Tab-separated table of C-alpha atoms and ligand atoms in Angstrom:
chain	number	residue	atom	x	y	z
L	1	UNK	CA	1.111	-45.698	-5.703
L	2	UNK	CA	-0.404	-42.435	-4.583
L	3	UNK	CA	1.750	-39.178	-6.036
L	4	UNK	CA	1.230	-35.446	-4.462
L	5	UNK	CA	2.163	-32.395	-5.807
L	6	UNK	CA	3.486	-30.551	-2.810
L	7	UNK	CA	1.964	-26.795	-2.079
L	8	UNK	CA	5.312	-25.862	-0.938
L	9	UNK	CA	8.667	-26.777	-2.221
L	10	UNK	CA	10.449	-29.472	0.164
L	11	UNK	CA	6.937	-30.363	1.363
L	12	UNK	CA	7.556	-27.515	4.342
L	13	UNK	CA	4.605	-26.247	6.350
L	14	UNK	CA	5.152	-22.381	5.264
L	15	UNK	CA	7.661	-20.966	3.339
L	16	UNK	CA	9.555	-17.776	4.644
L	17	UNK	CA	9.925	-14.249	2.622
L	18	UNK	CA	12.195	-11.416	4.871
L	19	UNK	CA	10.685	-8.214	2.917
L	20	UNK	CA	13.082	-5.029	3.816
L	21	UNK	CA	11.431	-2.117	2.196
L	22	UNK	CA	13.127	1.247	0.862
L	23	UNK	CA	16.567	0.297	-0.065
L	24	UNK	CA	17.049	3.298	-2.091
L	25	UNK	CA	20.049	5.643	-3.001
L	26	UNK	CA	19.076	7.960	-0.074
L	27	UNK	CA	20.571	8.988	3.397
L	28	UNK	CA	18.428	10.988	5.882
L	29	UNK	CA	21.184	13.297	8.018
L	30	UNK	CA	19.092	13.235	11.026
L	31	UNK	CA	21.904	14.203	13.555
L	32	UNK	CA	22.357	17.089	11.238
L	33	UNK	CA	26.048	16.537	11.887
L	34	UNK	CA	26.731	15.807	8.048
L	35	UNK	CA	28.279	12.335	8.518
L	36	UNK	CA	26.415	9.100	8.048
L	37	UNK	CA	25.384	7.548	11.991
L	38	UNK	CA	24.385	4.392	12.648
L	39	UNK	CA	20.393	4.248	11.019
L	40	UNK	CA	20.285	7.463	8.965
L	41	UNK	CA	21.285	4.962	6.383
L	42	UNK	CA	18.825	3.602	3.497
L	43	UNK	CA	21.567	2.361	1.369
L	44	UNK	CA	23.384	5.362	0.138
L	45	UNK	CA	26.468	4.499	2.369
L	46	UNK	CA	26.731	0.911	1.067
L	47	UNK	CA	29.433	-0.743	2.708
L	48	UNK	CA	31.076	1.761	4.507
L	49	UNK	CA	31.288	2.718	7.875
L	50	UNK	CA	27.538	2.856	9.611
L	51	UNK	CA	25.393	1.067	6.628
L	52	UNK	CA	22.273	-0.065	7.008
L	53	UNK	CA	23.186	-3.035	4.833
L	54	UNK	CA	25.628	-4.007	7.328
L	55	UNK	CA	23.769	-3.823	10.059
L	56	UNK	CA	21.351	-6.128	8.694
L	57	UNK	CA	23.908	-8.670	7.563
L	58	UNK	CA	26.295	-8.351	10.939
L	59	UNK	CA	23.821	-8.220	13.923
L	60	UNK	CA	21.025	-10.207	11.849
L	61	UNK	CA	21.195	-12.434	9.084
L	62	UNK	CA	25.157	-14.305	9.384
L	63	UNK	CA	23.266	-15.855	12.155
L	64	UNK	CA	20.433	-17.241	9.956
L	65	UNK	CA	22.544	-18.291	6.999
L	66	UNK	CA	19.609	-19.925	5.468
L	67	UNK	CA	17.459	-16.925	5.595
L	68	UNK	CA	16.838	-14.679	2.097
L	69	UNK	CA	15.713	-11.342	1.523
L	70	UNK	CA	14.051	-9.464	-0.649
L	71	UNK	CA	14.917	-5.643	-0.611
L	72	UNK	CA	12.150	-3.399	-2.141
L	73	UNK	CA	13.700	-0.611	-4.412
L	74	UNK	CA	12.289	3.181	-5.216
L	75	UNK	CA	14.723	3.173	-8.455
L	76	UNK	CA	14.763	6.634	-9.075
L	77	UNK	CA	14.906	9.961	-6.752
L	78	UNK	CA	13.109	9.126	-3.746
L	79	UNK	CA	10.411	11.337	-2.479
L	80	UNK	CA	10.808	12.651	1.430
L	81	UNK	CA	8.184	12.874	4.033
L	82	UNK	CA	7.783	16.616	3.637
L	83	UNK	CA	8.760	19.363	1.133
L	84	UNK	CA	11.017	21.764	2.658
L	85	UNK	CA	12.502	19.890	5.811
L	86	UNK	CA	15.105	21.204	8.044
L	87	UNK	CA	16.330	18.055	8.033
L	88	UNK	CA	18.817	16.926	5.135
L	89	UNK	CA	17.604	14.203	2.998
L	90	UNK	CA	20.268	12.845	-0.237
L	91	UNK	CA	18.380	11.557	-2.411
L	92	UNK	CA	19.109	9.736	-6.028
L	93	UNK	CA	18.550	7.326	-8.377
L	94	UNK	CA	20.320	3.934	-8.227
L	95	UNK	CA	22.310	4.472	-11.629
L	96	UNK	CA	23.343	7.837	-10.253
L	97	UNK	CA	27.346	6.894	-10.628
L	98	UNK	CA	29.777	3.435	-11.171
L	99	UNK	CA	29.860	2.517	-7.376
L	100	UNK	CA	26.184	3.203	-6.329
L	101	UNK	CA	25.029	1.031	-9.639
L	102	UNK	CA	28.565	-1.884	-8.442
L	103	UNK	CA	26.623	-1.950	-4.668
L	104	UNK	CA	22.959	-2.532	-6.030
L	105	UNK	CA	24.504	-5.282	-8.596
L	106	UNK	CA	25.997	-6.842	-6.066
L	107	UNK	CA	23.451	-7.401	-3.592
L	108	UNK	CA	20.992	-8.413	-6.862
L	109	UNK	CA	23.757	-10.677	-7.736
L	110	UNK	CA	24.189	-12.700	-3.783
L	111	UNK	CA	21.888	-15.940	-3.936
L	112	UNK	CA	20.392	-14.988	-1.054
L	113	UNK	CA	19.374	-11.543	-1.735
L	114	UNK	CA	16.988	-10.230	-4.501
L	115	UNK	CA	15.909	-6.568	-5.224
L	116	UNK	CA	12.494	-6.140	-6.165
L	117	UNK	CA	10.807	-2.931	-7.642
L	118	UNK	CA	9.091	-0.446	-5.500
L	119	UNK	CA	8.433	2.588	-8.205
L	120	UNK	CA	10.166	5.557	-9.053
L	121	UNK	CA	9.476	8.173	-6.962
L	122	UNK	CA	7.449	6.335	-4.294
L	123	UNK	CA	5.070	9.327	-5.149
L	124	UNK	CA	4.313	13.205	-4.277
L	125	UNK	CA	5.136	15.310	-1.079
L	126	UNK	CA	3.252	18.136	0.584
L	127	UNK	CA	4.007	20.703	2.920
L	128	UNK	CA	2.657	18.029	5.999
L	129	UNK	CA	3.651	14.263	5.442
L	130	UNK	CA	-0.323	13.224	5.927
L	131	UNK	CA	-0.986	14.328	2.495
L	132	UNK	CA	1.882	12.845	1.019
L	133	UNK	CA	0.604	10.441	-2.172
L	134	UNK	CA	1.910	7.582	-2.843
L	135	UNK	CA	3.098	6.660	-6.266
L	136	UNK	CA	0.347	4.436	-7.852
L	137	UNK	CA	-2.275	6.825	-6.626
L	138	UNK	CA	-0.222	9.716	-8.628
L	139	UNK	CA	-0.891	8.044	-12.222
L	140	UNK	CA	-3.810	10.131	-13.920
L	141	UNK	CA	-4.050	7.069	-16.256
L	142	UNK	CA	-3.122	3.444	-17.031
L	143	UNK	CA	-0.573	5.136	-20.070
L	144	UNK	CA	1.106	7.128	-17.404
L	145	UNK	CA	1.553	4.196	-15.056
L	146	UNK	CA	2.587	2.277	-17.699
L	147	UNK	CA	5.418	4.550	-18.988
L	148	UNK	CA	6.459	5.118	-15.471
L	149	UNK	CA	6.819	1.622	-14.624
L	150	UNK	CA	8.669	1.178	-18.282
L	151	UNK	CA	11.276	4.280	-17.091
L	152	UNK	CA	11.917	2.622	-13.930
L	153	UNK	CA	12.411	-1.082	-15.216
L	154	UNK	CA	14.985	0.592	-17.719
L	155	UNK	CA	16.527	2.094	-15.054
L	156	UNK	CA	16.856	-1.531	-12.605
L	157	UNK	CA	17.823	-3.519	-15.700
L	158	UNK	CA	20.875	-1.069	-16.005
L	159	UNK	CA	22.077	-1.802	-12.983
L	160	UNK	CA	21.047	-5.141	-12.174
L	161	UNK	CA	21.469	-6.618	-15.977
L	162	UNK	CA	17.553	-7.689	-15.922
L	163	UNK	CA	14.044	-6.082	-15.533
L	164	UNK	CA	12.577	-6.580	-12.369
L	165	UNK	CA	10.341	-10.083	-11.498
L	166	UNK	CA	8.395	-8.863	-8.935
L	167	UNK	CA	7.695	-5.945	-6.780
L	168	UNK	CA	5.402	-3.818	-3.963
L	169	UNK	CA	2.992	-1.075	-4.502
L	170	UNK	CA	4.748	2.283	-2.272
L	171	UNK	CA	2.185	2.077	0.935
L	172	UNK	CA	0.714	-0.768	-0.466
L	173	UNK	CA	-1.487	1.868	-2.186
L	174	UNK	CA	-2.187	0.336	-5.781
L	175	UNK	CA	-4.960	3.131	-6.897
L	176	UNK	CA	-6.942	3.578	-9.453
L	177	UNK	CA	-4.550	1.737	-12.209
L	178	UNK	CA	-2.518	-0.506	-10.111
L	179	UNK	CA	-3.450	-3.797	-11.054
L	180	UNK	CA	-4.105	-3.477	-14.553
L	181	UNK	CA	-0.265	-1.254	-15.030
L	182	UNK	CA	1.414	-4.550	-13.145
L	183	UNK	CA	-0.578	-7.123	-15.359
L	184	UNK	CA	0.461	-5.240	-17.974
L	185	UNK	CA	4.149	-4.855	-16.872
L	186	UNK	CA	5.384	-8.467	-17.595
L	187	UNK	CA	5.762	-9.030	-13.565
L	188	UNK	CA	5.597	-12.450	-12.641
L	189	UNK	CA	4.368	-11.437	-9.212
L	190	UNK	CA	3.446	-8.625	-7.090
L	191	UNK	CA	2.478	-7.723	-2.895
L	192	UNK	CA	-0.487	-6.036	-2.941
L	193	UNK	CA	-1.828	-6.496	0.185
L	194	UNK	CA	-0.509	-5.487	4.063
L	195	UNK	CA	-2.548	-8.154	6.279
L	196	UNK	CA	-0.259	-8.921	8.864
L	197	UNK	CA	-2.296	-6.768	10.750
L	198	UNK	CA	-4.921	-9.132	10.112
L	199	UNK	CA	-3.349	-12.236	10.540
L	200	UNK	CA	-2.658	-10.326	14.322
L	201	UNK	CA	-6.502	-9.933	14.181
L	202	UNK	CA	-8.009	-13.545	13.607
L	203	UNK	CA	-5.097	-15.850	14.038
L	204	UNK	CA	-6.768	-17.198	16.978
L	205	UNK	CA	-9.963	-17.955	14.996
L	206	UNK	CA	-9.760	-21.100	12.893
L	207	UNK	CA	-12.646	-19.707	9.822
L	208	UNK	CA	-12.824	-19.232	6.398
L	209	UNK	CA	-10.544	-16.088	6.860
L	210	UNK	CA	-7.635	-18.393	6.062
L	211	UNK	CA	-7.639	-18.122	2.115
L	212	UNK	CA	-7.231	-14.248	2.724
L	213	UNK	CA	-3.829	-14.703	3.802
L	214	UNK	CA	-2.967	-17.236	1.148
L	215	UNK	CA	-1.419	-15.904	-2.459
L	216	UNK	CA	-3.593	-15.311	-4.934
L	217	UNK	CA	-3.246	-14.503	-8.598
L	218	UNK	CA	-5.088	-11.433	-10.725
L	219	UNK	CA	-5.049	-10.416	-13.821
L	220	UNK	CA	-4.787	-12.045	-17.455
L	221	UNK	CA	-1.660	-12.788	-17.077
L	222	UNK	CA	-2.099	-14.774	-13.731
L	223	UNK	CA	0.638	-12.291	-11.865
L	224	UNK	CA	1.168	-13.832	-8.460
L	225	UNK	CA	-0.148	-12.146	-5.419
L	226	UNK	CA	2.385	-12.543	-2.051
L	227	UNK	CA	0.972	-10.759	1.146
L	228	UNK	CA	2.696	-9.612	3.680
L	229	UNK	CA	1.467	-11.600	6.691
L	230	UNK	CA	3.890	-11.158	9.757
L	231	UNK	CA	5.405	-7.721	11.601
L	232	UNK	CA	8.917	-7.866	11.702
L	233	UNK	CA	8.385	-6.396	15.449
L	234	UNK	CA	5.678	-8.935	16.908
L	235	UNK	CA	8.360	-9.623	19.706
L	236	UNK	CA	8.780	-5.843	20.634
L	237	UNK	CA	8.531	-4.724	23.614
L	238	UNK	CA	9.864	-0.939	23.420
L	239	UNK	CA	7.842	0.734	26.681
L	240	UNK	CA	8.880	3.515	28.544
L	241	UNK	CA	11.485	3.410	30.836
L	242	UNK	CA	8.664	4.840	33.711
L	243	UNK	CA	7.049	1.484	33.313
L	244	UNK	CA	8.103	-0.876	36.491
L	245	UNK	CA	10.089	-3.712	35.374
L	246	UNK	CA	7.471	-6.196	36.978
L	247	UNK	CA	5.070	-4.721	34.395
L	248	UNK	CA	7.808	-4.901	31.733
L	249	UNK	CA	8.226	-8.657	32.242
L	250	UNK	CA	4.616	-9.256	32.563
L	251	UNK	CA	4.431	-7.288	28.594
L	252	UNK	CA	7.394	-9.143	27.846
L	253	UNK	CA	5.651	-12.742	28.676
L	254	UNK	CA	2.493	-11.204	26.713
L	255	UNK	CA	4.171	-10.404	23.721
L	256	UNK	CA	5.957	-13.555	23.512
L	257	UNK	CA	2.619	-15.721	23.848
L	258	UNK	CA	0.994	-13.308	21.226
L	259	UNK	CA	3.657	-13.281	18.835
L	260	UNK	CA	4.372	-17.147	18.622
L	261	UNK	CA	0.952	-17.278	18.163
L	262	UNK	CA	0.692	-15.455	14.841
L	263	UNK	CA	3.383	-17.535	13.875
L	264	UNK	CA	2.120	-21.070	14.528
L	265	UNK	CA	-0.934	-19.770	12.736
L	266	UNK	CA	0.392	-19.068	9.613
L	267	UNK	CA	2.255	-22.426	10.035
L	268	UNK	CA	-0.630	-24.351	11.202
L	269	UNK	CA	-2.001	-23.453	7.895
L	270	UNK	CA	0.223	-23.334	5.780
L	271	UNK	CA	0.157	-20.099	5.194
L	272	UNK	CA	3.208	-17.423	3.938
L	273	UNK	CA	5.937	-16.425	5.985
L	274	UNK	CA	6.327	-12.887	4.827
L	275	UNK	CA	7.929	-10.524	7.283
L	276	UNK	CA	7.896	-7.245	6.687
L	277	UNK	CA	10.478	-4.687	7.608
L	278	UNK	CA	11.968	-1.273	6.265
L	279	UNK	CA	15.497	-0.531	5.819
L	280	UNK	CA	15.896	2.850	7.747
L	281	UNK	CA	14.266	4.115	10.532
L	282	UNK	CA	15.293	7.494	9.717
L	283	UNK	CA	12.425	10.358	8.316
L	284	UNK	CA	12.736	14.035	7.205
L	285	UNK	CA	9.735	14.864	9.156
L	286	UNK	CA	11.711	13.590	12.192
L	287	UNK	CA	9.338	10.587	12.735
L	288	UNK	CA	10.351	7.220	12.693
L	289	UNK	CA	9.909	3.956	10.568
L	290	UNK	CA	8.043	1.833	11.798
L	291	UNK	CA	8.570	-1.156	11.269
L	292	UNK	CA	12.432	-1.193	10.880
L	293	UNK	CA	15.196	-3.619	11.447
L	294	UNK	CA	16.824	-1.297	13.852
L	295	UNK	CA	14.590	-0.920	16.206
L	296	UNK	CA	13.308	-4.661	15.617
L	297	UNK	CA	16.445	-6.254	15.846
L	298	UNK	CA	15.706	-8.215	18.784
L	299	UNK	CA	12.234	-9.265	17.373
L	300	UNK	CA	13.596	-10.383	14.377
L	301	UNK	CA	16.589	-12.972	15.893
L	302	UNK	CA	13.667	-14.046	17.854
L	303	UNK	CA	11.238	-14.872	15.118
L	304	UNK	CA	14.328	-16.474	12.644
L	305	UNK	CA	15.010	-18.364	16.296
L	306	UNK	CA	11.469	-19.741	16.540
L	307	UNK	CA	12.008	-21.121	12.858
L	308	UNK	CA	14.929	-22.761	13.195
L	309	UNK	CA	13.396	-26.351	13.913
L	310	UNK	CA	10.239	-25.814	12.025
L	311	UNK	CA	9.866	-27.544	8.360
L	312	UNK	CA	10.312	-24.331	6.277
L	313	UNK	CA	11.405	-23.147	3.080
L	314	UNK	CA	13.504	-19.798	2.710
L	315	UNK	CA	12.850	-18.447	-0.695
L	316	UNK	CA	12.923	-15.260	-2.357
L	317	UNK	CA	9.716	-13.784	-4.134
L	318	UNK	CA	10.903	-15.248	-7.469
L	319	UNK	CA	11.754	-18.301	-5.901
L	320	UNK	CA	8.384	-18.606	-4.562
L	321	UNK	CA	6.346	-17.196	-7.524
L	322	UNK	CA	8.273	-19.817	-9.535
L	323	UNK	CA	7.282	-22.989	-7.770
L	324	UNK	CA	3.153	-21.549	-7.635
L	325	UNK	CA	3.115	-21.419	-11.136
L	326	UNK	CA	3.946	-24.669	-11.599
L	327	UNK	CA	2.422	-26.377	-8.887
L	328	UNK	CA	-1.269	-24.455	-10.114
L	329	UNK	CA	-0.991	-26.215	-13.400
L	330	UNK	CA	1.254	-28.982	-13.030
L	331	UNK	CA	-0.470	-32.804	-13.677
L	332	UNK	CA	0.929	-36.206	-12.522
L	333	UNK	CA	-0.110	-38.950	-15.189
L	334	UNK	CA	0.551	-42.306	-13.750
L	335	UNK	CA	2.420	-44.493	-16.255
L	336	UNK	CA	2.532	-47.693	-14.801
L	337	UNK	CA	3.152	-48.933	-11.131
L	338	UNK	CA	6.873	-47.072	-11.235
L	339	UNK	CA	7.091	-44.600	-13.600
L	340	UNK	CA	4.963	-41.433	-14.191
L	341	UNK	CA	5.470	-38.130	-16.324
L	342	UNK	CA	3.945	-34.412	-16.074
L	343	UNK	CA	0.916	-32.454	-18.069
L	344	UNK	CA	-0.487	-29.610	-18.960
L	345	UNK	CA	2.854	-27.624	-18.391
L	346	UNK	CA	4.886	-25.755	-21.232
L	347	UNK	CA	8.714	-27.665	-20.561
L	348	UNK	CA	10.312	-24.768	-22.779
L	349	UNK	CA	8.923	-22.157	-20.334
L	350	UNK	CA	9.744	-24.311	-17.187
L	351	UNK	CA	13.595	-24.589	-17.464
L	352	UNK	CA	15.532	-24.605	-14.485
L	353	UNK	CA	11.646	-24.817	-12.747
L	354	UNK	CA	11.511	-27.276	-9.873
L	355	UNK	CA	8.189	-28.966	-8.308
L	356	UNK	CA	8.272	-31.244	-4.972
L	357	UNK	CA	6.267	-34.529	-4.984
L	358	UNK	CA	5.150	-36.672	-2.144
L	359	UNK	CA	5.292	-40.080	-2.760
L	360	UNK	CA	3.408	-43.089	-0.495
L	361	UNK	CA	5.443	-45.729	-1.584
L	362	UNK	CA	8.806	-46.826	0.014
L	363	UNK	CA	11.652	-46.137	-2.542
L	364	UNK	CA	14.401	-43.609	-2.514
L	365	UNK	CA	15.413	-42.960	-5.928
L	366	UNK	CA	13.378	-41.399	-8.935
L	367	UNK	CA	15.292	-41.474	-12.227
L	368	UNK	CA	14.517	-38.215	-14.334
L	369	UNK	CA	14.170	-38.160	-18.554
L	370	UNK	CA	17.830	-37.224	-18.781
L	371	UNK	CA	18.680	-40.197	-16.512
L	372	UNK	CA	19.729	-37.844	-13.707
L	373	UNK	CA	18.677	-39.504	-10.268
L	374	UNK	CA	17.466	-37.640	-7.325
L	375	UNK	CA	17.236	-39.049	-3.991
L	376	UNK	CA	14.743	-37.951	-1.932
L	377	UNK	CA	14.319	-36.594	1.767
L	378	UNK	CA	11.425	-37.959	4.295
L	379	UNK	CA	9.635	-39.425	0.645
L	380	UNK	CA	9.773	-35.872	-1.097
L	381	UNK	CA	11.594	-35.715	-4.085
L	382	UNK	CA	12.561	-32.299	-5.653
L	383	UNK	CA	12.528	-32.862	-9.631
L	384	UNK	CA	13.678	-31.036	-12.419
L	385	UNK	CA	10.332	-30.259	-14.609
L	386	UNK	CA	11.049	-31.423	-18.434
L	387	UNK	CA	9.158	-33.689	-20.481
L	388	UNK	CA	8.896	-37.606	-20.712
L	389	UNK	CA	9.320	-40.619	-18.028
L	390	UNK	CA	10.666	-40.393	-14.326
L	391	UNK	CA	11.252	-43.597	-13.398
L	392	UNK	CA	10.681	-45.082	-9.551
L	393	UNK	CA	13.603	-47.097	-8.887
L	394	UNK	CA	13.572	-50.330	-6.520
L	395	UNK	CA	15.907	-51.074	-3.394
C	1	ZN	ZN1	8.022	1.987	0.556
C-alpha cells in the first residue's frame, strides 16, 4: 500500500486565488458630478446603487459560484495618486462609522470572500504620482513598521472580529524592512512577489524557472509566500477603434492562444492560480487602473470559463496557507497493511486543518481516530488531521 500526501488539497493540478486589490473606504468622483457612477467606486458605496462590489458579484462571480476571493485592504485613510488633485477623492478608514465597519464584516464574514491586509496608508504622495512611495518603503525602521502594522491590525480586528492572516505589500514594494516587520507580525502568509509578468515571459520554456513561481516560505517563522502568477486581463483585447476589424480578430485569435497558454502552464505544473485584479479603475491623477475588473470583465469570465472542467481547487489565501503548512511537515507512518497514522505535526495547532492523501489501493472508506468515516473521490481522501489510527476499510 503506497500513501501520498497530495501538494494540493483534492489532489487538483493548481489551486485558484482571485486577488482584487484596494478595497478601501474610498470613492474617486471622477465625473466630478458628485454622485457615485458606475467604477468611481473602491468600496465606499457598498451596496448601493453603482458599487464596485456589485459589479463584481452581478456581472462576474454568481456565474462562478465556486470561485473565492480575496480582497486586499488599505485599513486606514488611503493615500491618492497626487497631492492636490482637481479631482475629488473620499477617503477613510474602514472603522470610520457603524455601516462602513457592518459592509467590511460582512464580506470578511461570506465563506467565499476573505479580506486580507494591504497597510495603512498604502504610503506617501507627491506633487506628480511617479514619486509617490509606497508604504513599506516609508518605514525609517523595523520599530516603525512594526507599530504601523500593529495600528492597522487593531484597526481590521475591530471590524472584522480578528487580526488579519495574510496580506500584500502596497506595489508589491516590501523595502528595506518588509520581510522581517511581516515575520514579525504573526502573519501566517504574505504575496510578495508580482511574476505574472514572468510567468507571461517563460511559460513557453519548460526550465528550472518553474520553482520561481511556486510558494515559498521566509522568515523564522516560516510565513508563507503566494505570488501572484496570472493577469486578470490576459484575454484583453481593448485596441482602438481605428484598428480594422480583420486585424481585431486576428489580435483577438492571438490573445486567446497566448493567454490559454499561461494558463495551461501554471497547470501543467502545478503551479498557483493567482489572478490578480484591482477593485476600481478610477485615479485622482485621471489615469486608470490597470489591471481592474471593469475593464477586464470579459477576460476574467473567460479565464473562470477555461477552469471550469479543469481539476482545481478554489481557496482563499488562508485556505491555501493552511493546507502548505501541513502538507511541508506532515508524515505518513504505515501501521500495518490497513491502517496508518500522522508525524511530526502538532494536532493541538492543526484543528479544523485538513490534508488530502492519495491512496494506490482499491478501497473507498478510511475510518478516522474519532471513528468518523470519509469516503473518498477518484482514491483521494480529504482527512481531518488529529492524532492516532485511520483505519482502511474493506469492500
Ligand atoms: Zn494596492
Amino acid at each position: 500500500m503506497k500513501i501520498k500526501v497530495c501538494k494540493w488539497k483534492n489532489n487538483a493540478k493548481s489551486p485558484v486565488m482571485f486577488m482584487v486589490d484596494d478595497l478601501a473606504n474610498v470613492w474617486v468622483d471622477l465625473s466630478g458630478n458628485g454622485k457615485i457612477d458606475r467604477g468611481e467606486d473602491w468600496g465606499y458605496a457598498k451596496y448601493e446603487e453603482n458599487s464596485s462590489i456589485t459589479f463584481l458579484e452581478e456581472e462576474i462571480l454568481n456565474q462562478f459560484p465556486d470561485v473565492k476571493v480575496n480582497f486586499y485592504v488599505p485599513v486606514g485613510k488611503r493615500i491618492g495618486m497626487v497631492r492636490d488633485s482637481d479631482i475629488y477623492m473620499y477617503s477613510n478608514p474602514i472603522n470610520e462609522n457603524k455601516s462602513t465597519i457592518e459592509f467590511f464584516r460582512s464580506l470578511n464574514n461570506d465563506s467565499r470572500y476573505e479580506l486580507s491586509y494591504h497597510g495603512l496608508t498604502h504610503g506617501e504622495v507627491y506633487n506628480k504620482p511617479e514619486d509617490q512611495k509606497q508604504e513599506w518603503e516609508c518605514y525609517s525602521s523595523l520599530n516603525e513598521a512594526l507599530e504601523t502594522i500593529d495600528a492597522g491590525k487593531a484597526i481590521f480586528r475591530e471590524v472584522t472580529g480578528e487580526y488579519p492572516k495574510g496580506g500584500k505589500y502596497c506595489g508589491y514594494t516590501k523595502g528595506k524592512y518588509g520581510d522581517e516587520s511581516i515575520d514579525k507580525s504573526n502573519f501566517l502568509w504574505w504575496n510578495r512577489n508580482l511574476n505574472y509578468i514572468n510567468v507571461k515571459k517563460y511559460c513557453g520554456d519548460d526550465d528550472n524557472k518553474i520553482t520561481n513561481f511556486d510558494i515559498k516560505i521566509f522568515g523564522e517563522n516560516n510565513v508563507i509566500d503566494i505570488p501572484s502568477t496570472l493577469g486578470g486581463d490576459i484575454f484583453n483585447t481593448k485596441s482602438s477603434s481605428r484598428i480594422k476589424t480583420v486585424v481585431k480578430r486576428i489580435l483577438k485569435f492571438y490573445m486567446e492562444i497566448k493567454g490559454k497558454k499561461e494558463i495551461d502552464f501554471l497547470l501543467k505544473n502545478n503551479l498557483v492560480i493567482s489572478i490578480q485584479e484591482h477593485i476600481s479603475p478610477a485615479r485622482d491623477d485621471g489615469k486608470v487602473q490597470t489591471p481592474n475588473i471593469f475593464d477586464d470583465k470579459e477576460s476574467l469570465i473567460k479565464i473562470f470559463k477555461y477552469l471550469k472542467d479543469k481539476n482545481v481547487w478554489y481557496c482563499t489565501g488562508t485556505e491555501l496557507a493552511k493546507y502548505v503548512s501541513v502538507r511541508d511537515k506532515i508524515k505518513i507512518v504505515k501501521k500495518n497493511n490497513n491502517s496508518f497514522a500522522f508525524s511530526e505535526i502538532d494536532f493541538n495547532d492543526r484543528k479544523n486543518h485538513e490534508i488530502s492523501v492519495k491512496i494506490d489501493l482499491k478501497c473507498d472508506k478510511i475510518m478516522q481516530p474519532n471513528k468518523v468515516i470519509v469516503s473518498s473521490v477518484n482514491n483521494i481522501f480529504n482527512l481531518e488531521i488529529m492524532e492516532g489510527n485511520y483505519k482502511i476499510l474493506g469492500d
